[in-house]
Tab-separated table of C-alpha atoms in Angstrom:
chain	number	residue	atom	x	y	z
A	126	MET	CA	-284.962	-78.913	4.120
A	127	SER	CA	-287.225	-80.279	6.811
A	128	ASP	CA	-290.192	-82.528	6.079
A	129	SER	CA	-292.559	-79.765	7.232
A	130	ASP	CA	-290.933	-77.375	4.727
A	131	LYS	CA	-291.425	-79.909	1.929
A	132	SER	CA	-295.174	-79.691	2.530
A	133	LEU	CA	-295.062	-75.991	1.541
A	134	ILE	CA	-293.609	-76.424	-1.959
A	135	TRP	CA	-295.762	-75.778	-5.014
A	136	THR	CA	-295.200	-77.412	-8.411
A	137	GLU	CA	-295.073	-75.236	-11.497
A	138	GLY	CA	-297.195	-76.299	-14.441
A	139	ALA	CA	-297.733	-74.487	-17.732
A	140	ARG	CA	-296.078	-71.105	-18.246
A	141	LYS	CA	-297.436	-68.669	-20.834
A	142	PRO	CA	-295.932	-65.276	-21.743
A	143	LEU	CA	-298.540	-62.499	-21.557
A	144	LEU	CA	-296.358	-59.455	-22.244
A	145	GLU	CA	-292.819	-59.302	-23.568
A	146	THR	CA	-290.792	-56.086	-23.358
A	147	LYS	CA	-287.101	-55.338	-23.857
A	148	ILE	CA	-286.687	-55.297	-20.055
A	149	PHE	CA	-288.945	-58.073	-18.746
A	150	THR	CA	-291.597	-60.679	-19.578
A	151	VAL	CA	-294.834	-61.098	-17.647
A	152	ASN	CA	-295.890	-64.751	-17.526
A	153	SER	CA	-299.038	-66.527	-16.461
A	154	VAL	CA	-297.935	-69.538	-14.438
A	155	GLU	CA	-300.076	-72.484	-13.489
A	156	ALA	CA	-299.068	-73.629	-10.010
A	157	ILE	CA	-300.196	-76.711	-8.143
A	158	SER	CA	-300.457	-76.398	-4.367
A	159	PRO	CA	-299.048	-79.014	-1.994
A	160	GLU	CA	-302.636	-80.338	-1.716
A	161	GLY	CA	-303.042	-80.624	-5.511
A	162	GLU	CA	-305.119	-77.494	-6.210
A	163	LYS	CA	-304.334	-75.575	-9.413
A	164	ASN	CA	-304.066	-71.774	-9.354
A	165	GLU	CA	-302.883	-69.117	-11.788
A	166	TYR	CA	-300.139	-66.673	-10.753
A	167	TYR	CA	-298.212	-63.964	-12.543
A	168	VAL	CA	-294.425	-63.884	-12.573
A	169	ILE	CA	-292.098	-61.245	-13.995
A	170	ASP	CA	-288.972	-62.701	-15.594
A	171	ALA	CA	-285.995	-60.450	-16.257
A	172	ASN	CA	-282.231	-60.622	-16.339
A	173	ASP	CA	-280.552	-60.295	-12.964
A	174	TRP	CA	-279.669	-56.818	-11.712
A	175	VAL	CA	-276.641	-55.348	-9.962
A	176	VAL	CA	-276.271	-52.500	-7.476
A	177	VAL	CA	-272.790	-51.104	-6.818
A	178	ILE	CA	-271.805	-49.019	-3.787
A	179	PRO	CA	-268.762	-46.945	-4.831
A	180	VAL	CA	-266.839	-46.098	-1.655
A	181	ILE	CA	-264.579	-43.038	-1.466
A	182	ASP	CA	-263.157	-42.677	2.059
A	183	GLU	CA	-266.212	-41.991	4.261
A	184	SER	CA	-268.415	-41.092	1.281
A	185	PHE	CA	-270.307	-42.822	-1.521
A	186	LEU	CA	-270.397	-41.901	-5.200
A	187	MET	CA	-274.131	-41.690	-5.924
A	188	VAL	CA	-276.156	-41.109	-9.075
A	189	LYS	CA	-279.268	-38.968	-9.446
A	190	GLN	CA	-281.745	-39.789	-12.193
A	191	TRP	CA	-285.398	-39.565	-13.169
A	192	ARG	CA	-287.589	-42.554	-12.344
A	193	HIS	CA	-290.711	-42.939	-14.477
A	194	GLY	CA	-292.612	-45.118	-11.995
A	195	SER	CA	-292.433	-42.582	-9.168
A	196	LYS	CA	-292.314	-39.578	-11.533
A	197	SER	CA	-289.458	-38.091	-9.526
A	198	LEU	CA	-285.707	-37.711	-9.196
A	199	SER	CA	-284.031	-40.468	-7.207
A	200	VAL	CA	-280.596	-40.565	-5.555
A	201	GLU	CA	-279.204	-44.079	-5.915
A	202	PHE	CA	-276.133	-46.243	-6.067
A	203	PRO	CA	-275.126	-47.070	-9.665
A	204	GLY	CA	-276.641	-50.237	-11.062
A	205	GLY	CA	-278.508	-51.915	-13.829
A	206	VAL	CA	-279.178	-55.086	-15.756
A	207	VAL	CA	-276.715	-57.966	-16.036
A	208	GLU	CA	-276.379	-58.660	-19.751
A	209	LYS	CA	-276.761	-62.168	-21.195
A	210	GLY	CA	-273.555	-64.166	-20.752
A	211	GLU	CA	-272.173	-61.664	-18.248
A	212	LYS	CA	-271.228	-62.589	-14.680
A	213	PRO	CA	-272.751	-60.355	-11.980
A	214	GLU	CA	-269.345	-58.912	-11.026
A	215	GLU	CA	-268.686	-58.059	-14.695
A	216	GLY	CA	-272.068	-56.340	-14.894
A	217	ALA	CA	-271.313	-54.421	-11.694
A	218	ALA	CA	-267.963	-53.155	-13.022
A	219	ARG	CA	-269.542	-52.253	-16.374
A	220	GLU	CA	-272.485	-50.389	-14.820
A	221	LEU	CA	-270.119	-48.493	-12.498
A	222	LEU	CA	-268.012	-47.378	-15.465
A	223	GLU	CA	-271.024	-46.502	-17.633
A	224	GLU	CA	-272.865	-44.467	-14.991
A	225	THR	CA	-269.920	-42.790	-13.200
A	226	GLY	CA	-266.907	-43.013	-15.527
A	227	CYS	CA	-265.031	-44.886	-12.757
A	228	ASN	CA	-263.241	-48.209	-12.650
A	229	THR	CA	-262.863	-50.201	-9.460
A	230	GLY	CA	-259.657	-51.710	-8.145
A	231	ARG	CA	-261.553	-54.001	-5.784
A	232	LEU	CA	-265.109	-55.273	-5.971
A	233	VAL	CA	-266.617	-56.999	-2.908
A	234	HIS	CA	-269.805	-59.070	-3.164
A	235	LEU	CA	-272.185	-58.044	-0.368
A	236	GLY	CA	-275.013	-60.453	-1.096
A	237	THR	CA	-277.725	-61.565	-3.504
A	238	MET	CA	-281.469	-61.221	-2.978
A	239	SER	CA	-284.779	-61.472	-4.761
A	240	PRO	CA	-286.211	-57.998	-5.486
A	241	ASN	CA	-289.704	-59.359	-4.714
A	242	PRO	CA	-290.013	-63.163	-4.468
A	243	ALA	CA	-293.808	-63.009	-4.806
A	244	ILE	CA	-293.654	-61.884	-8.444
A	245	ASN	CA	-290.025	-61.523	-9.630
A	246	GLY	CA	-288.021	-64.452	-10.969
A	247	ASN	CA	-284.696	-62.606	-11.115
A	248	ARG	CA	-282.068	-61.760	-8.495
A	249	VAL	CA	-280.221	-58.586	-7.540
A	250	HIS	CA	-276.508	-58.795	-6.716
A	251	PHE	CA	-275.010	-56.168	-4.410
A	252	PHE	CA	-271.356	-55.095	-4.514
A	253	ALA	CA	-269.108	-52.525	-2.851
A	254	ALA	CA	-266.470	-50.930	-5.099
A	255	TYR	CA	-263.190	-49.662	-3.641
A	256	ASP	CA	-259.993	-48.093	-5.005
A	257	LEU	CA	-261.828	-46.133	-7.693
A	258	THR	CA	-260.081	-44.515	-10.647
A	259	ALA	CA	-261.757	-42.184	-13.112
A	260	PRO	CA	-260.325	-42.915	-16.577
A	261	GLY	CA	-262.980	-41.077	-18.546
A	262	LYS	CA	-266.520	-39.904	-18.978
A	263	GLN	CA	-269.818	-41.633	-18.396
A	264	LYS	CA	-270.961	-44.022	-21.146
A	265	LEU	CA	-274.699	-43.683	-20.721
A	266	ASP	CA	-277.389	-45.452	-22.710
A	267	SER	CA	-279.301	-43.190	-25.103
A	268	ASP	CA	-282.195	-42.898	-22.614
A	269	GLU	CA	-280.078	-42.306	-19.481
A	270	TYR	CA	-279.559	-38.859	-17.970
A	271	ILE	CA	-277.501	-39.168	-14.790
A	272	ASN	CA	-275.651	-36.764	-12.508
A	273	CYS	CA	-272.981	-38.137	-10.152
A	274	GLN	CA	-272.331	-36.746	-6.714
A	275	LYS	CA	-270.092	-37.654	-3.794
A	276	ILE	CA	-272.218	-37.827	-0.623
A	277	SER	CA	-271.038	-38.635	2.899
A	278	GLN	CA	-272.030	-42.037	4.244
A	279	LYS	CA	-273.616	-40.274	7.219
A	280	GLU	CA	-275.830	-38.142	4.953
A	281	VAL	CA	-276.900	-41.180	2.904
A	282	CYS	CA	-277.800	-43.084	6.097
A	283	GLN	CA	-279.749	-40.104	7.446
A	284	ASN	CA	-281.662	-39.538	4.197
A	285	MET	CA	-282.487	-43.130	3.251
A	286	ALA	CA	-286.286	-43.451	2.795
A	287	SER	CA	-286.705	-39.706	2.246
A	288	PRO	CA	-288.400	-38.552	-0.994
A	289	GLU	CA	-285.076	-38.349	-2.909
A	290	TYR	CA	-283.760	-41.626	-1.442
A	291	GLN	CA	-286.880	-43.684	-2.126
A	292	HIS	CA	-285.565	-46.765	-3.958
A	293	SER	CA	-285.996	-49.793	-1.680
A	294	LEU	CA	-283.136	-51.722	-3.288
A	295	MET	CA	-280.800	-48.890	-2.290
A	296	ALA	CA	-281.877	-49.349	1.341
A	297	ALA	CA	-281.169	-53.079	1.014
A	298	ALA	CA	-277.745	-52.301	-0.496
A	299	LEU	CA	-276.926	-49.844	2.271
A	300	GLY	CA	-278.043	-52.332	4.923
A	301	LEU	CA	-275.809	-55.061	3.490
A	302	PHE	CA	-272.892	-52.617	3.265
A	303	LEU	CA	-273.304	-51.556	6.904
A	304	ILE	CA	-273.615	-55.154	8.088
A	305	LYS	CA	-270.438	-56.213	6.226
A	306	LYS	CA	-268.624	-53.091	7.429
A	307	SER	CA	-269.406	-53.853	11.069
A	308	VAL	CA	-268.363	-57.523	10.940
């Protein structure tokens, strides 16, 4: 880190939970600027997430589900929350099995990012899953309703950012996949 970068770093002071849910906690955070000024910011803390791109030849295995925030159906790669004590790759394999009924013979880490570094304290880990086998049925949570569908990579690329392909983390996942594929 350069000396000029060091002059950009804030110091965190007191942290106070404002809202705790089963998925995340919203905290008020006192932050001290590099010049010593105190400000209050809000940070969302949650477990890390995973997104898995199941690859079948020149297609992807996608999931379609309802999203409450956008009040619409969304076509996505499987994914979810990394459970406490679980490694990201374990969470990726588990989420793939739960949402699609498939196991992976080979899981490749594509990258790790912050979903929104301005307000999120967690990370999202992206994986590609190859050599899929389907040993059984989906193992969905009680509040999950998911349909699986095999969609060509070309169609997914063409439709990304359309109303059904609206999830920004899916675009990030696809971008990482395409970058790794071309290298």
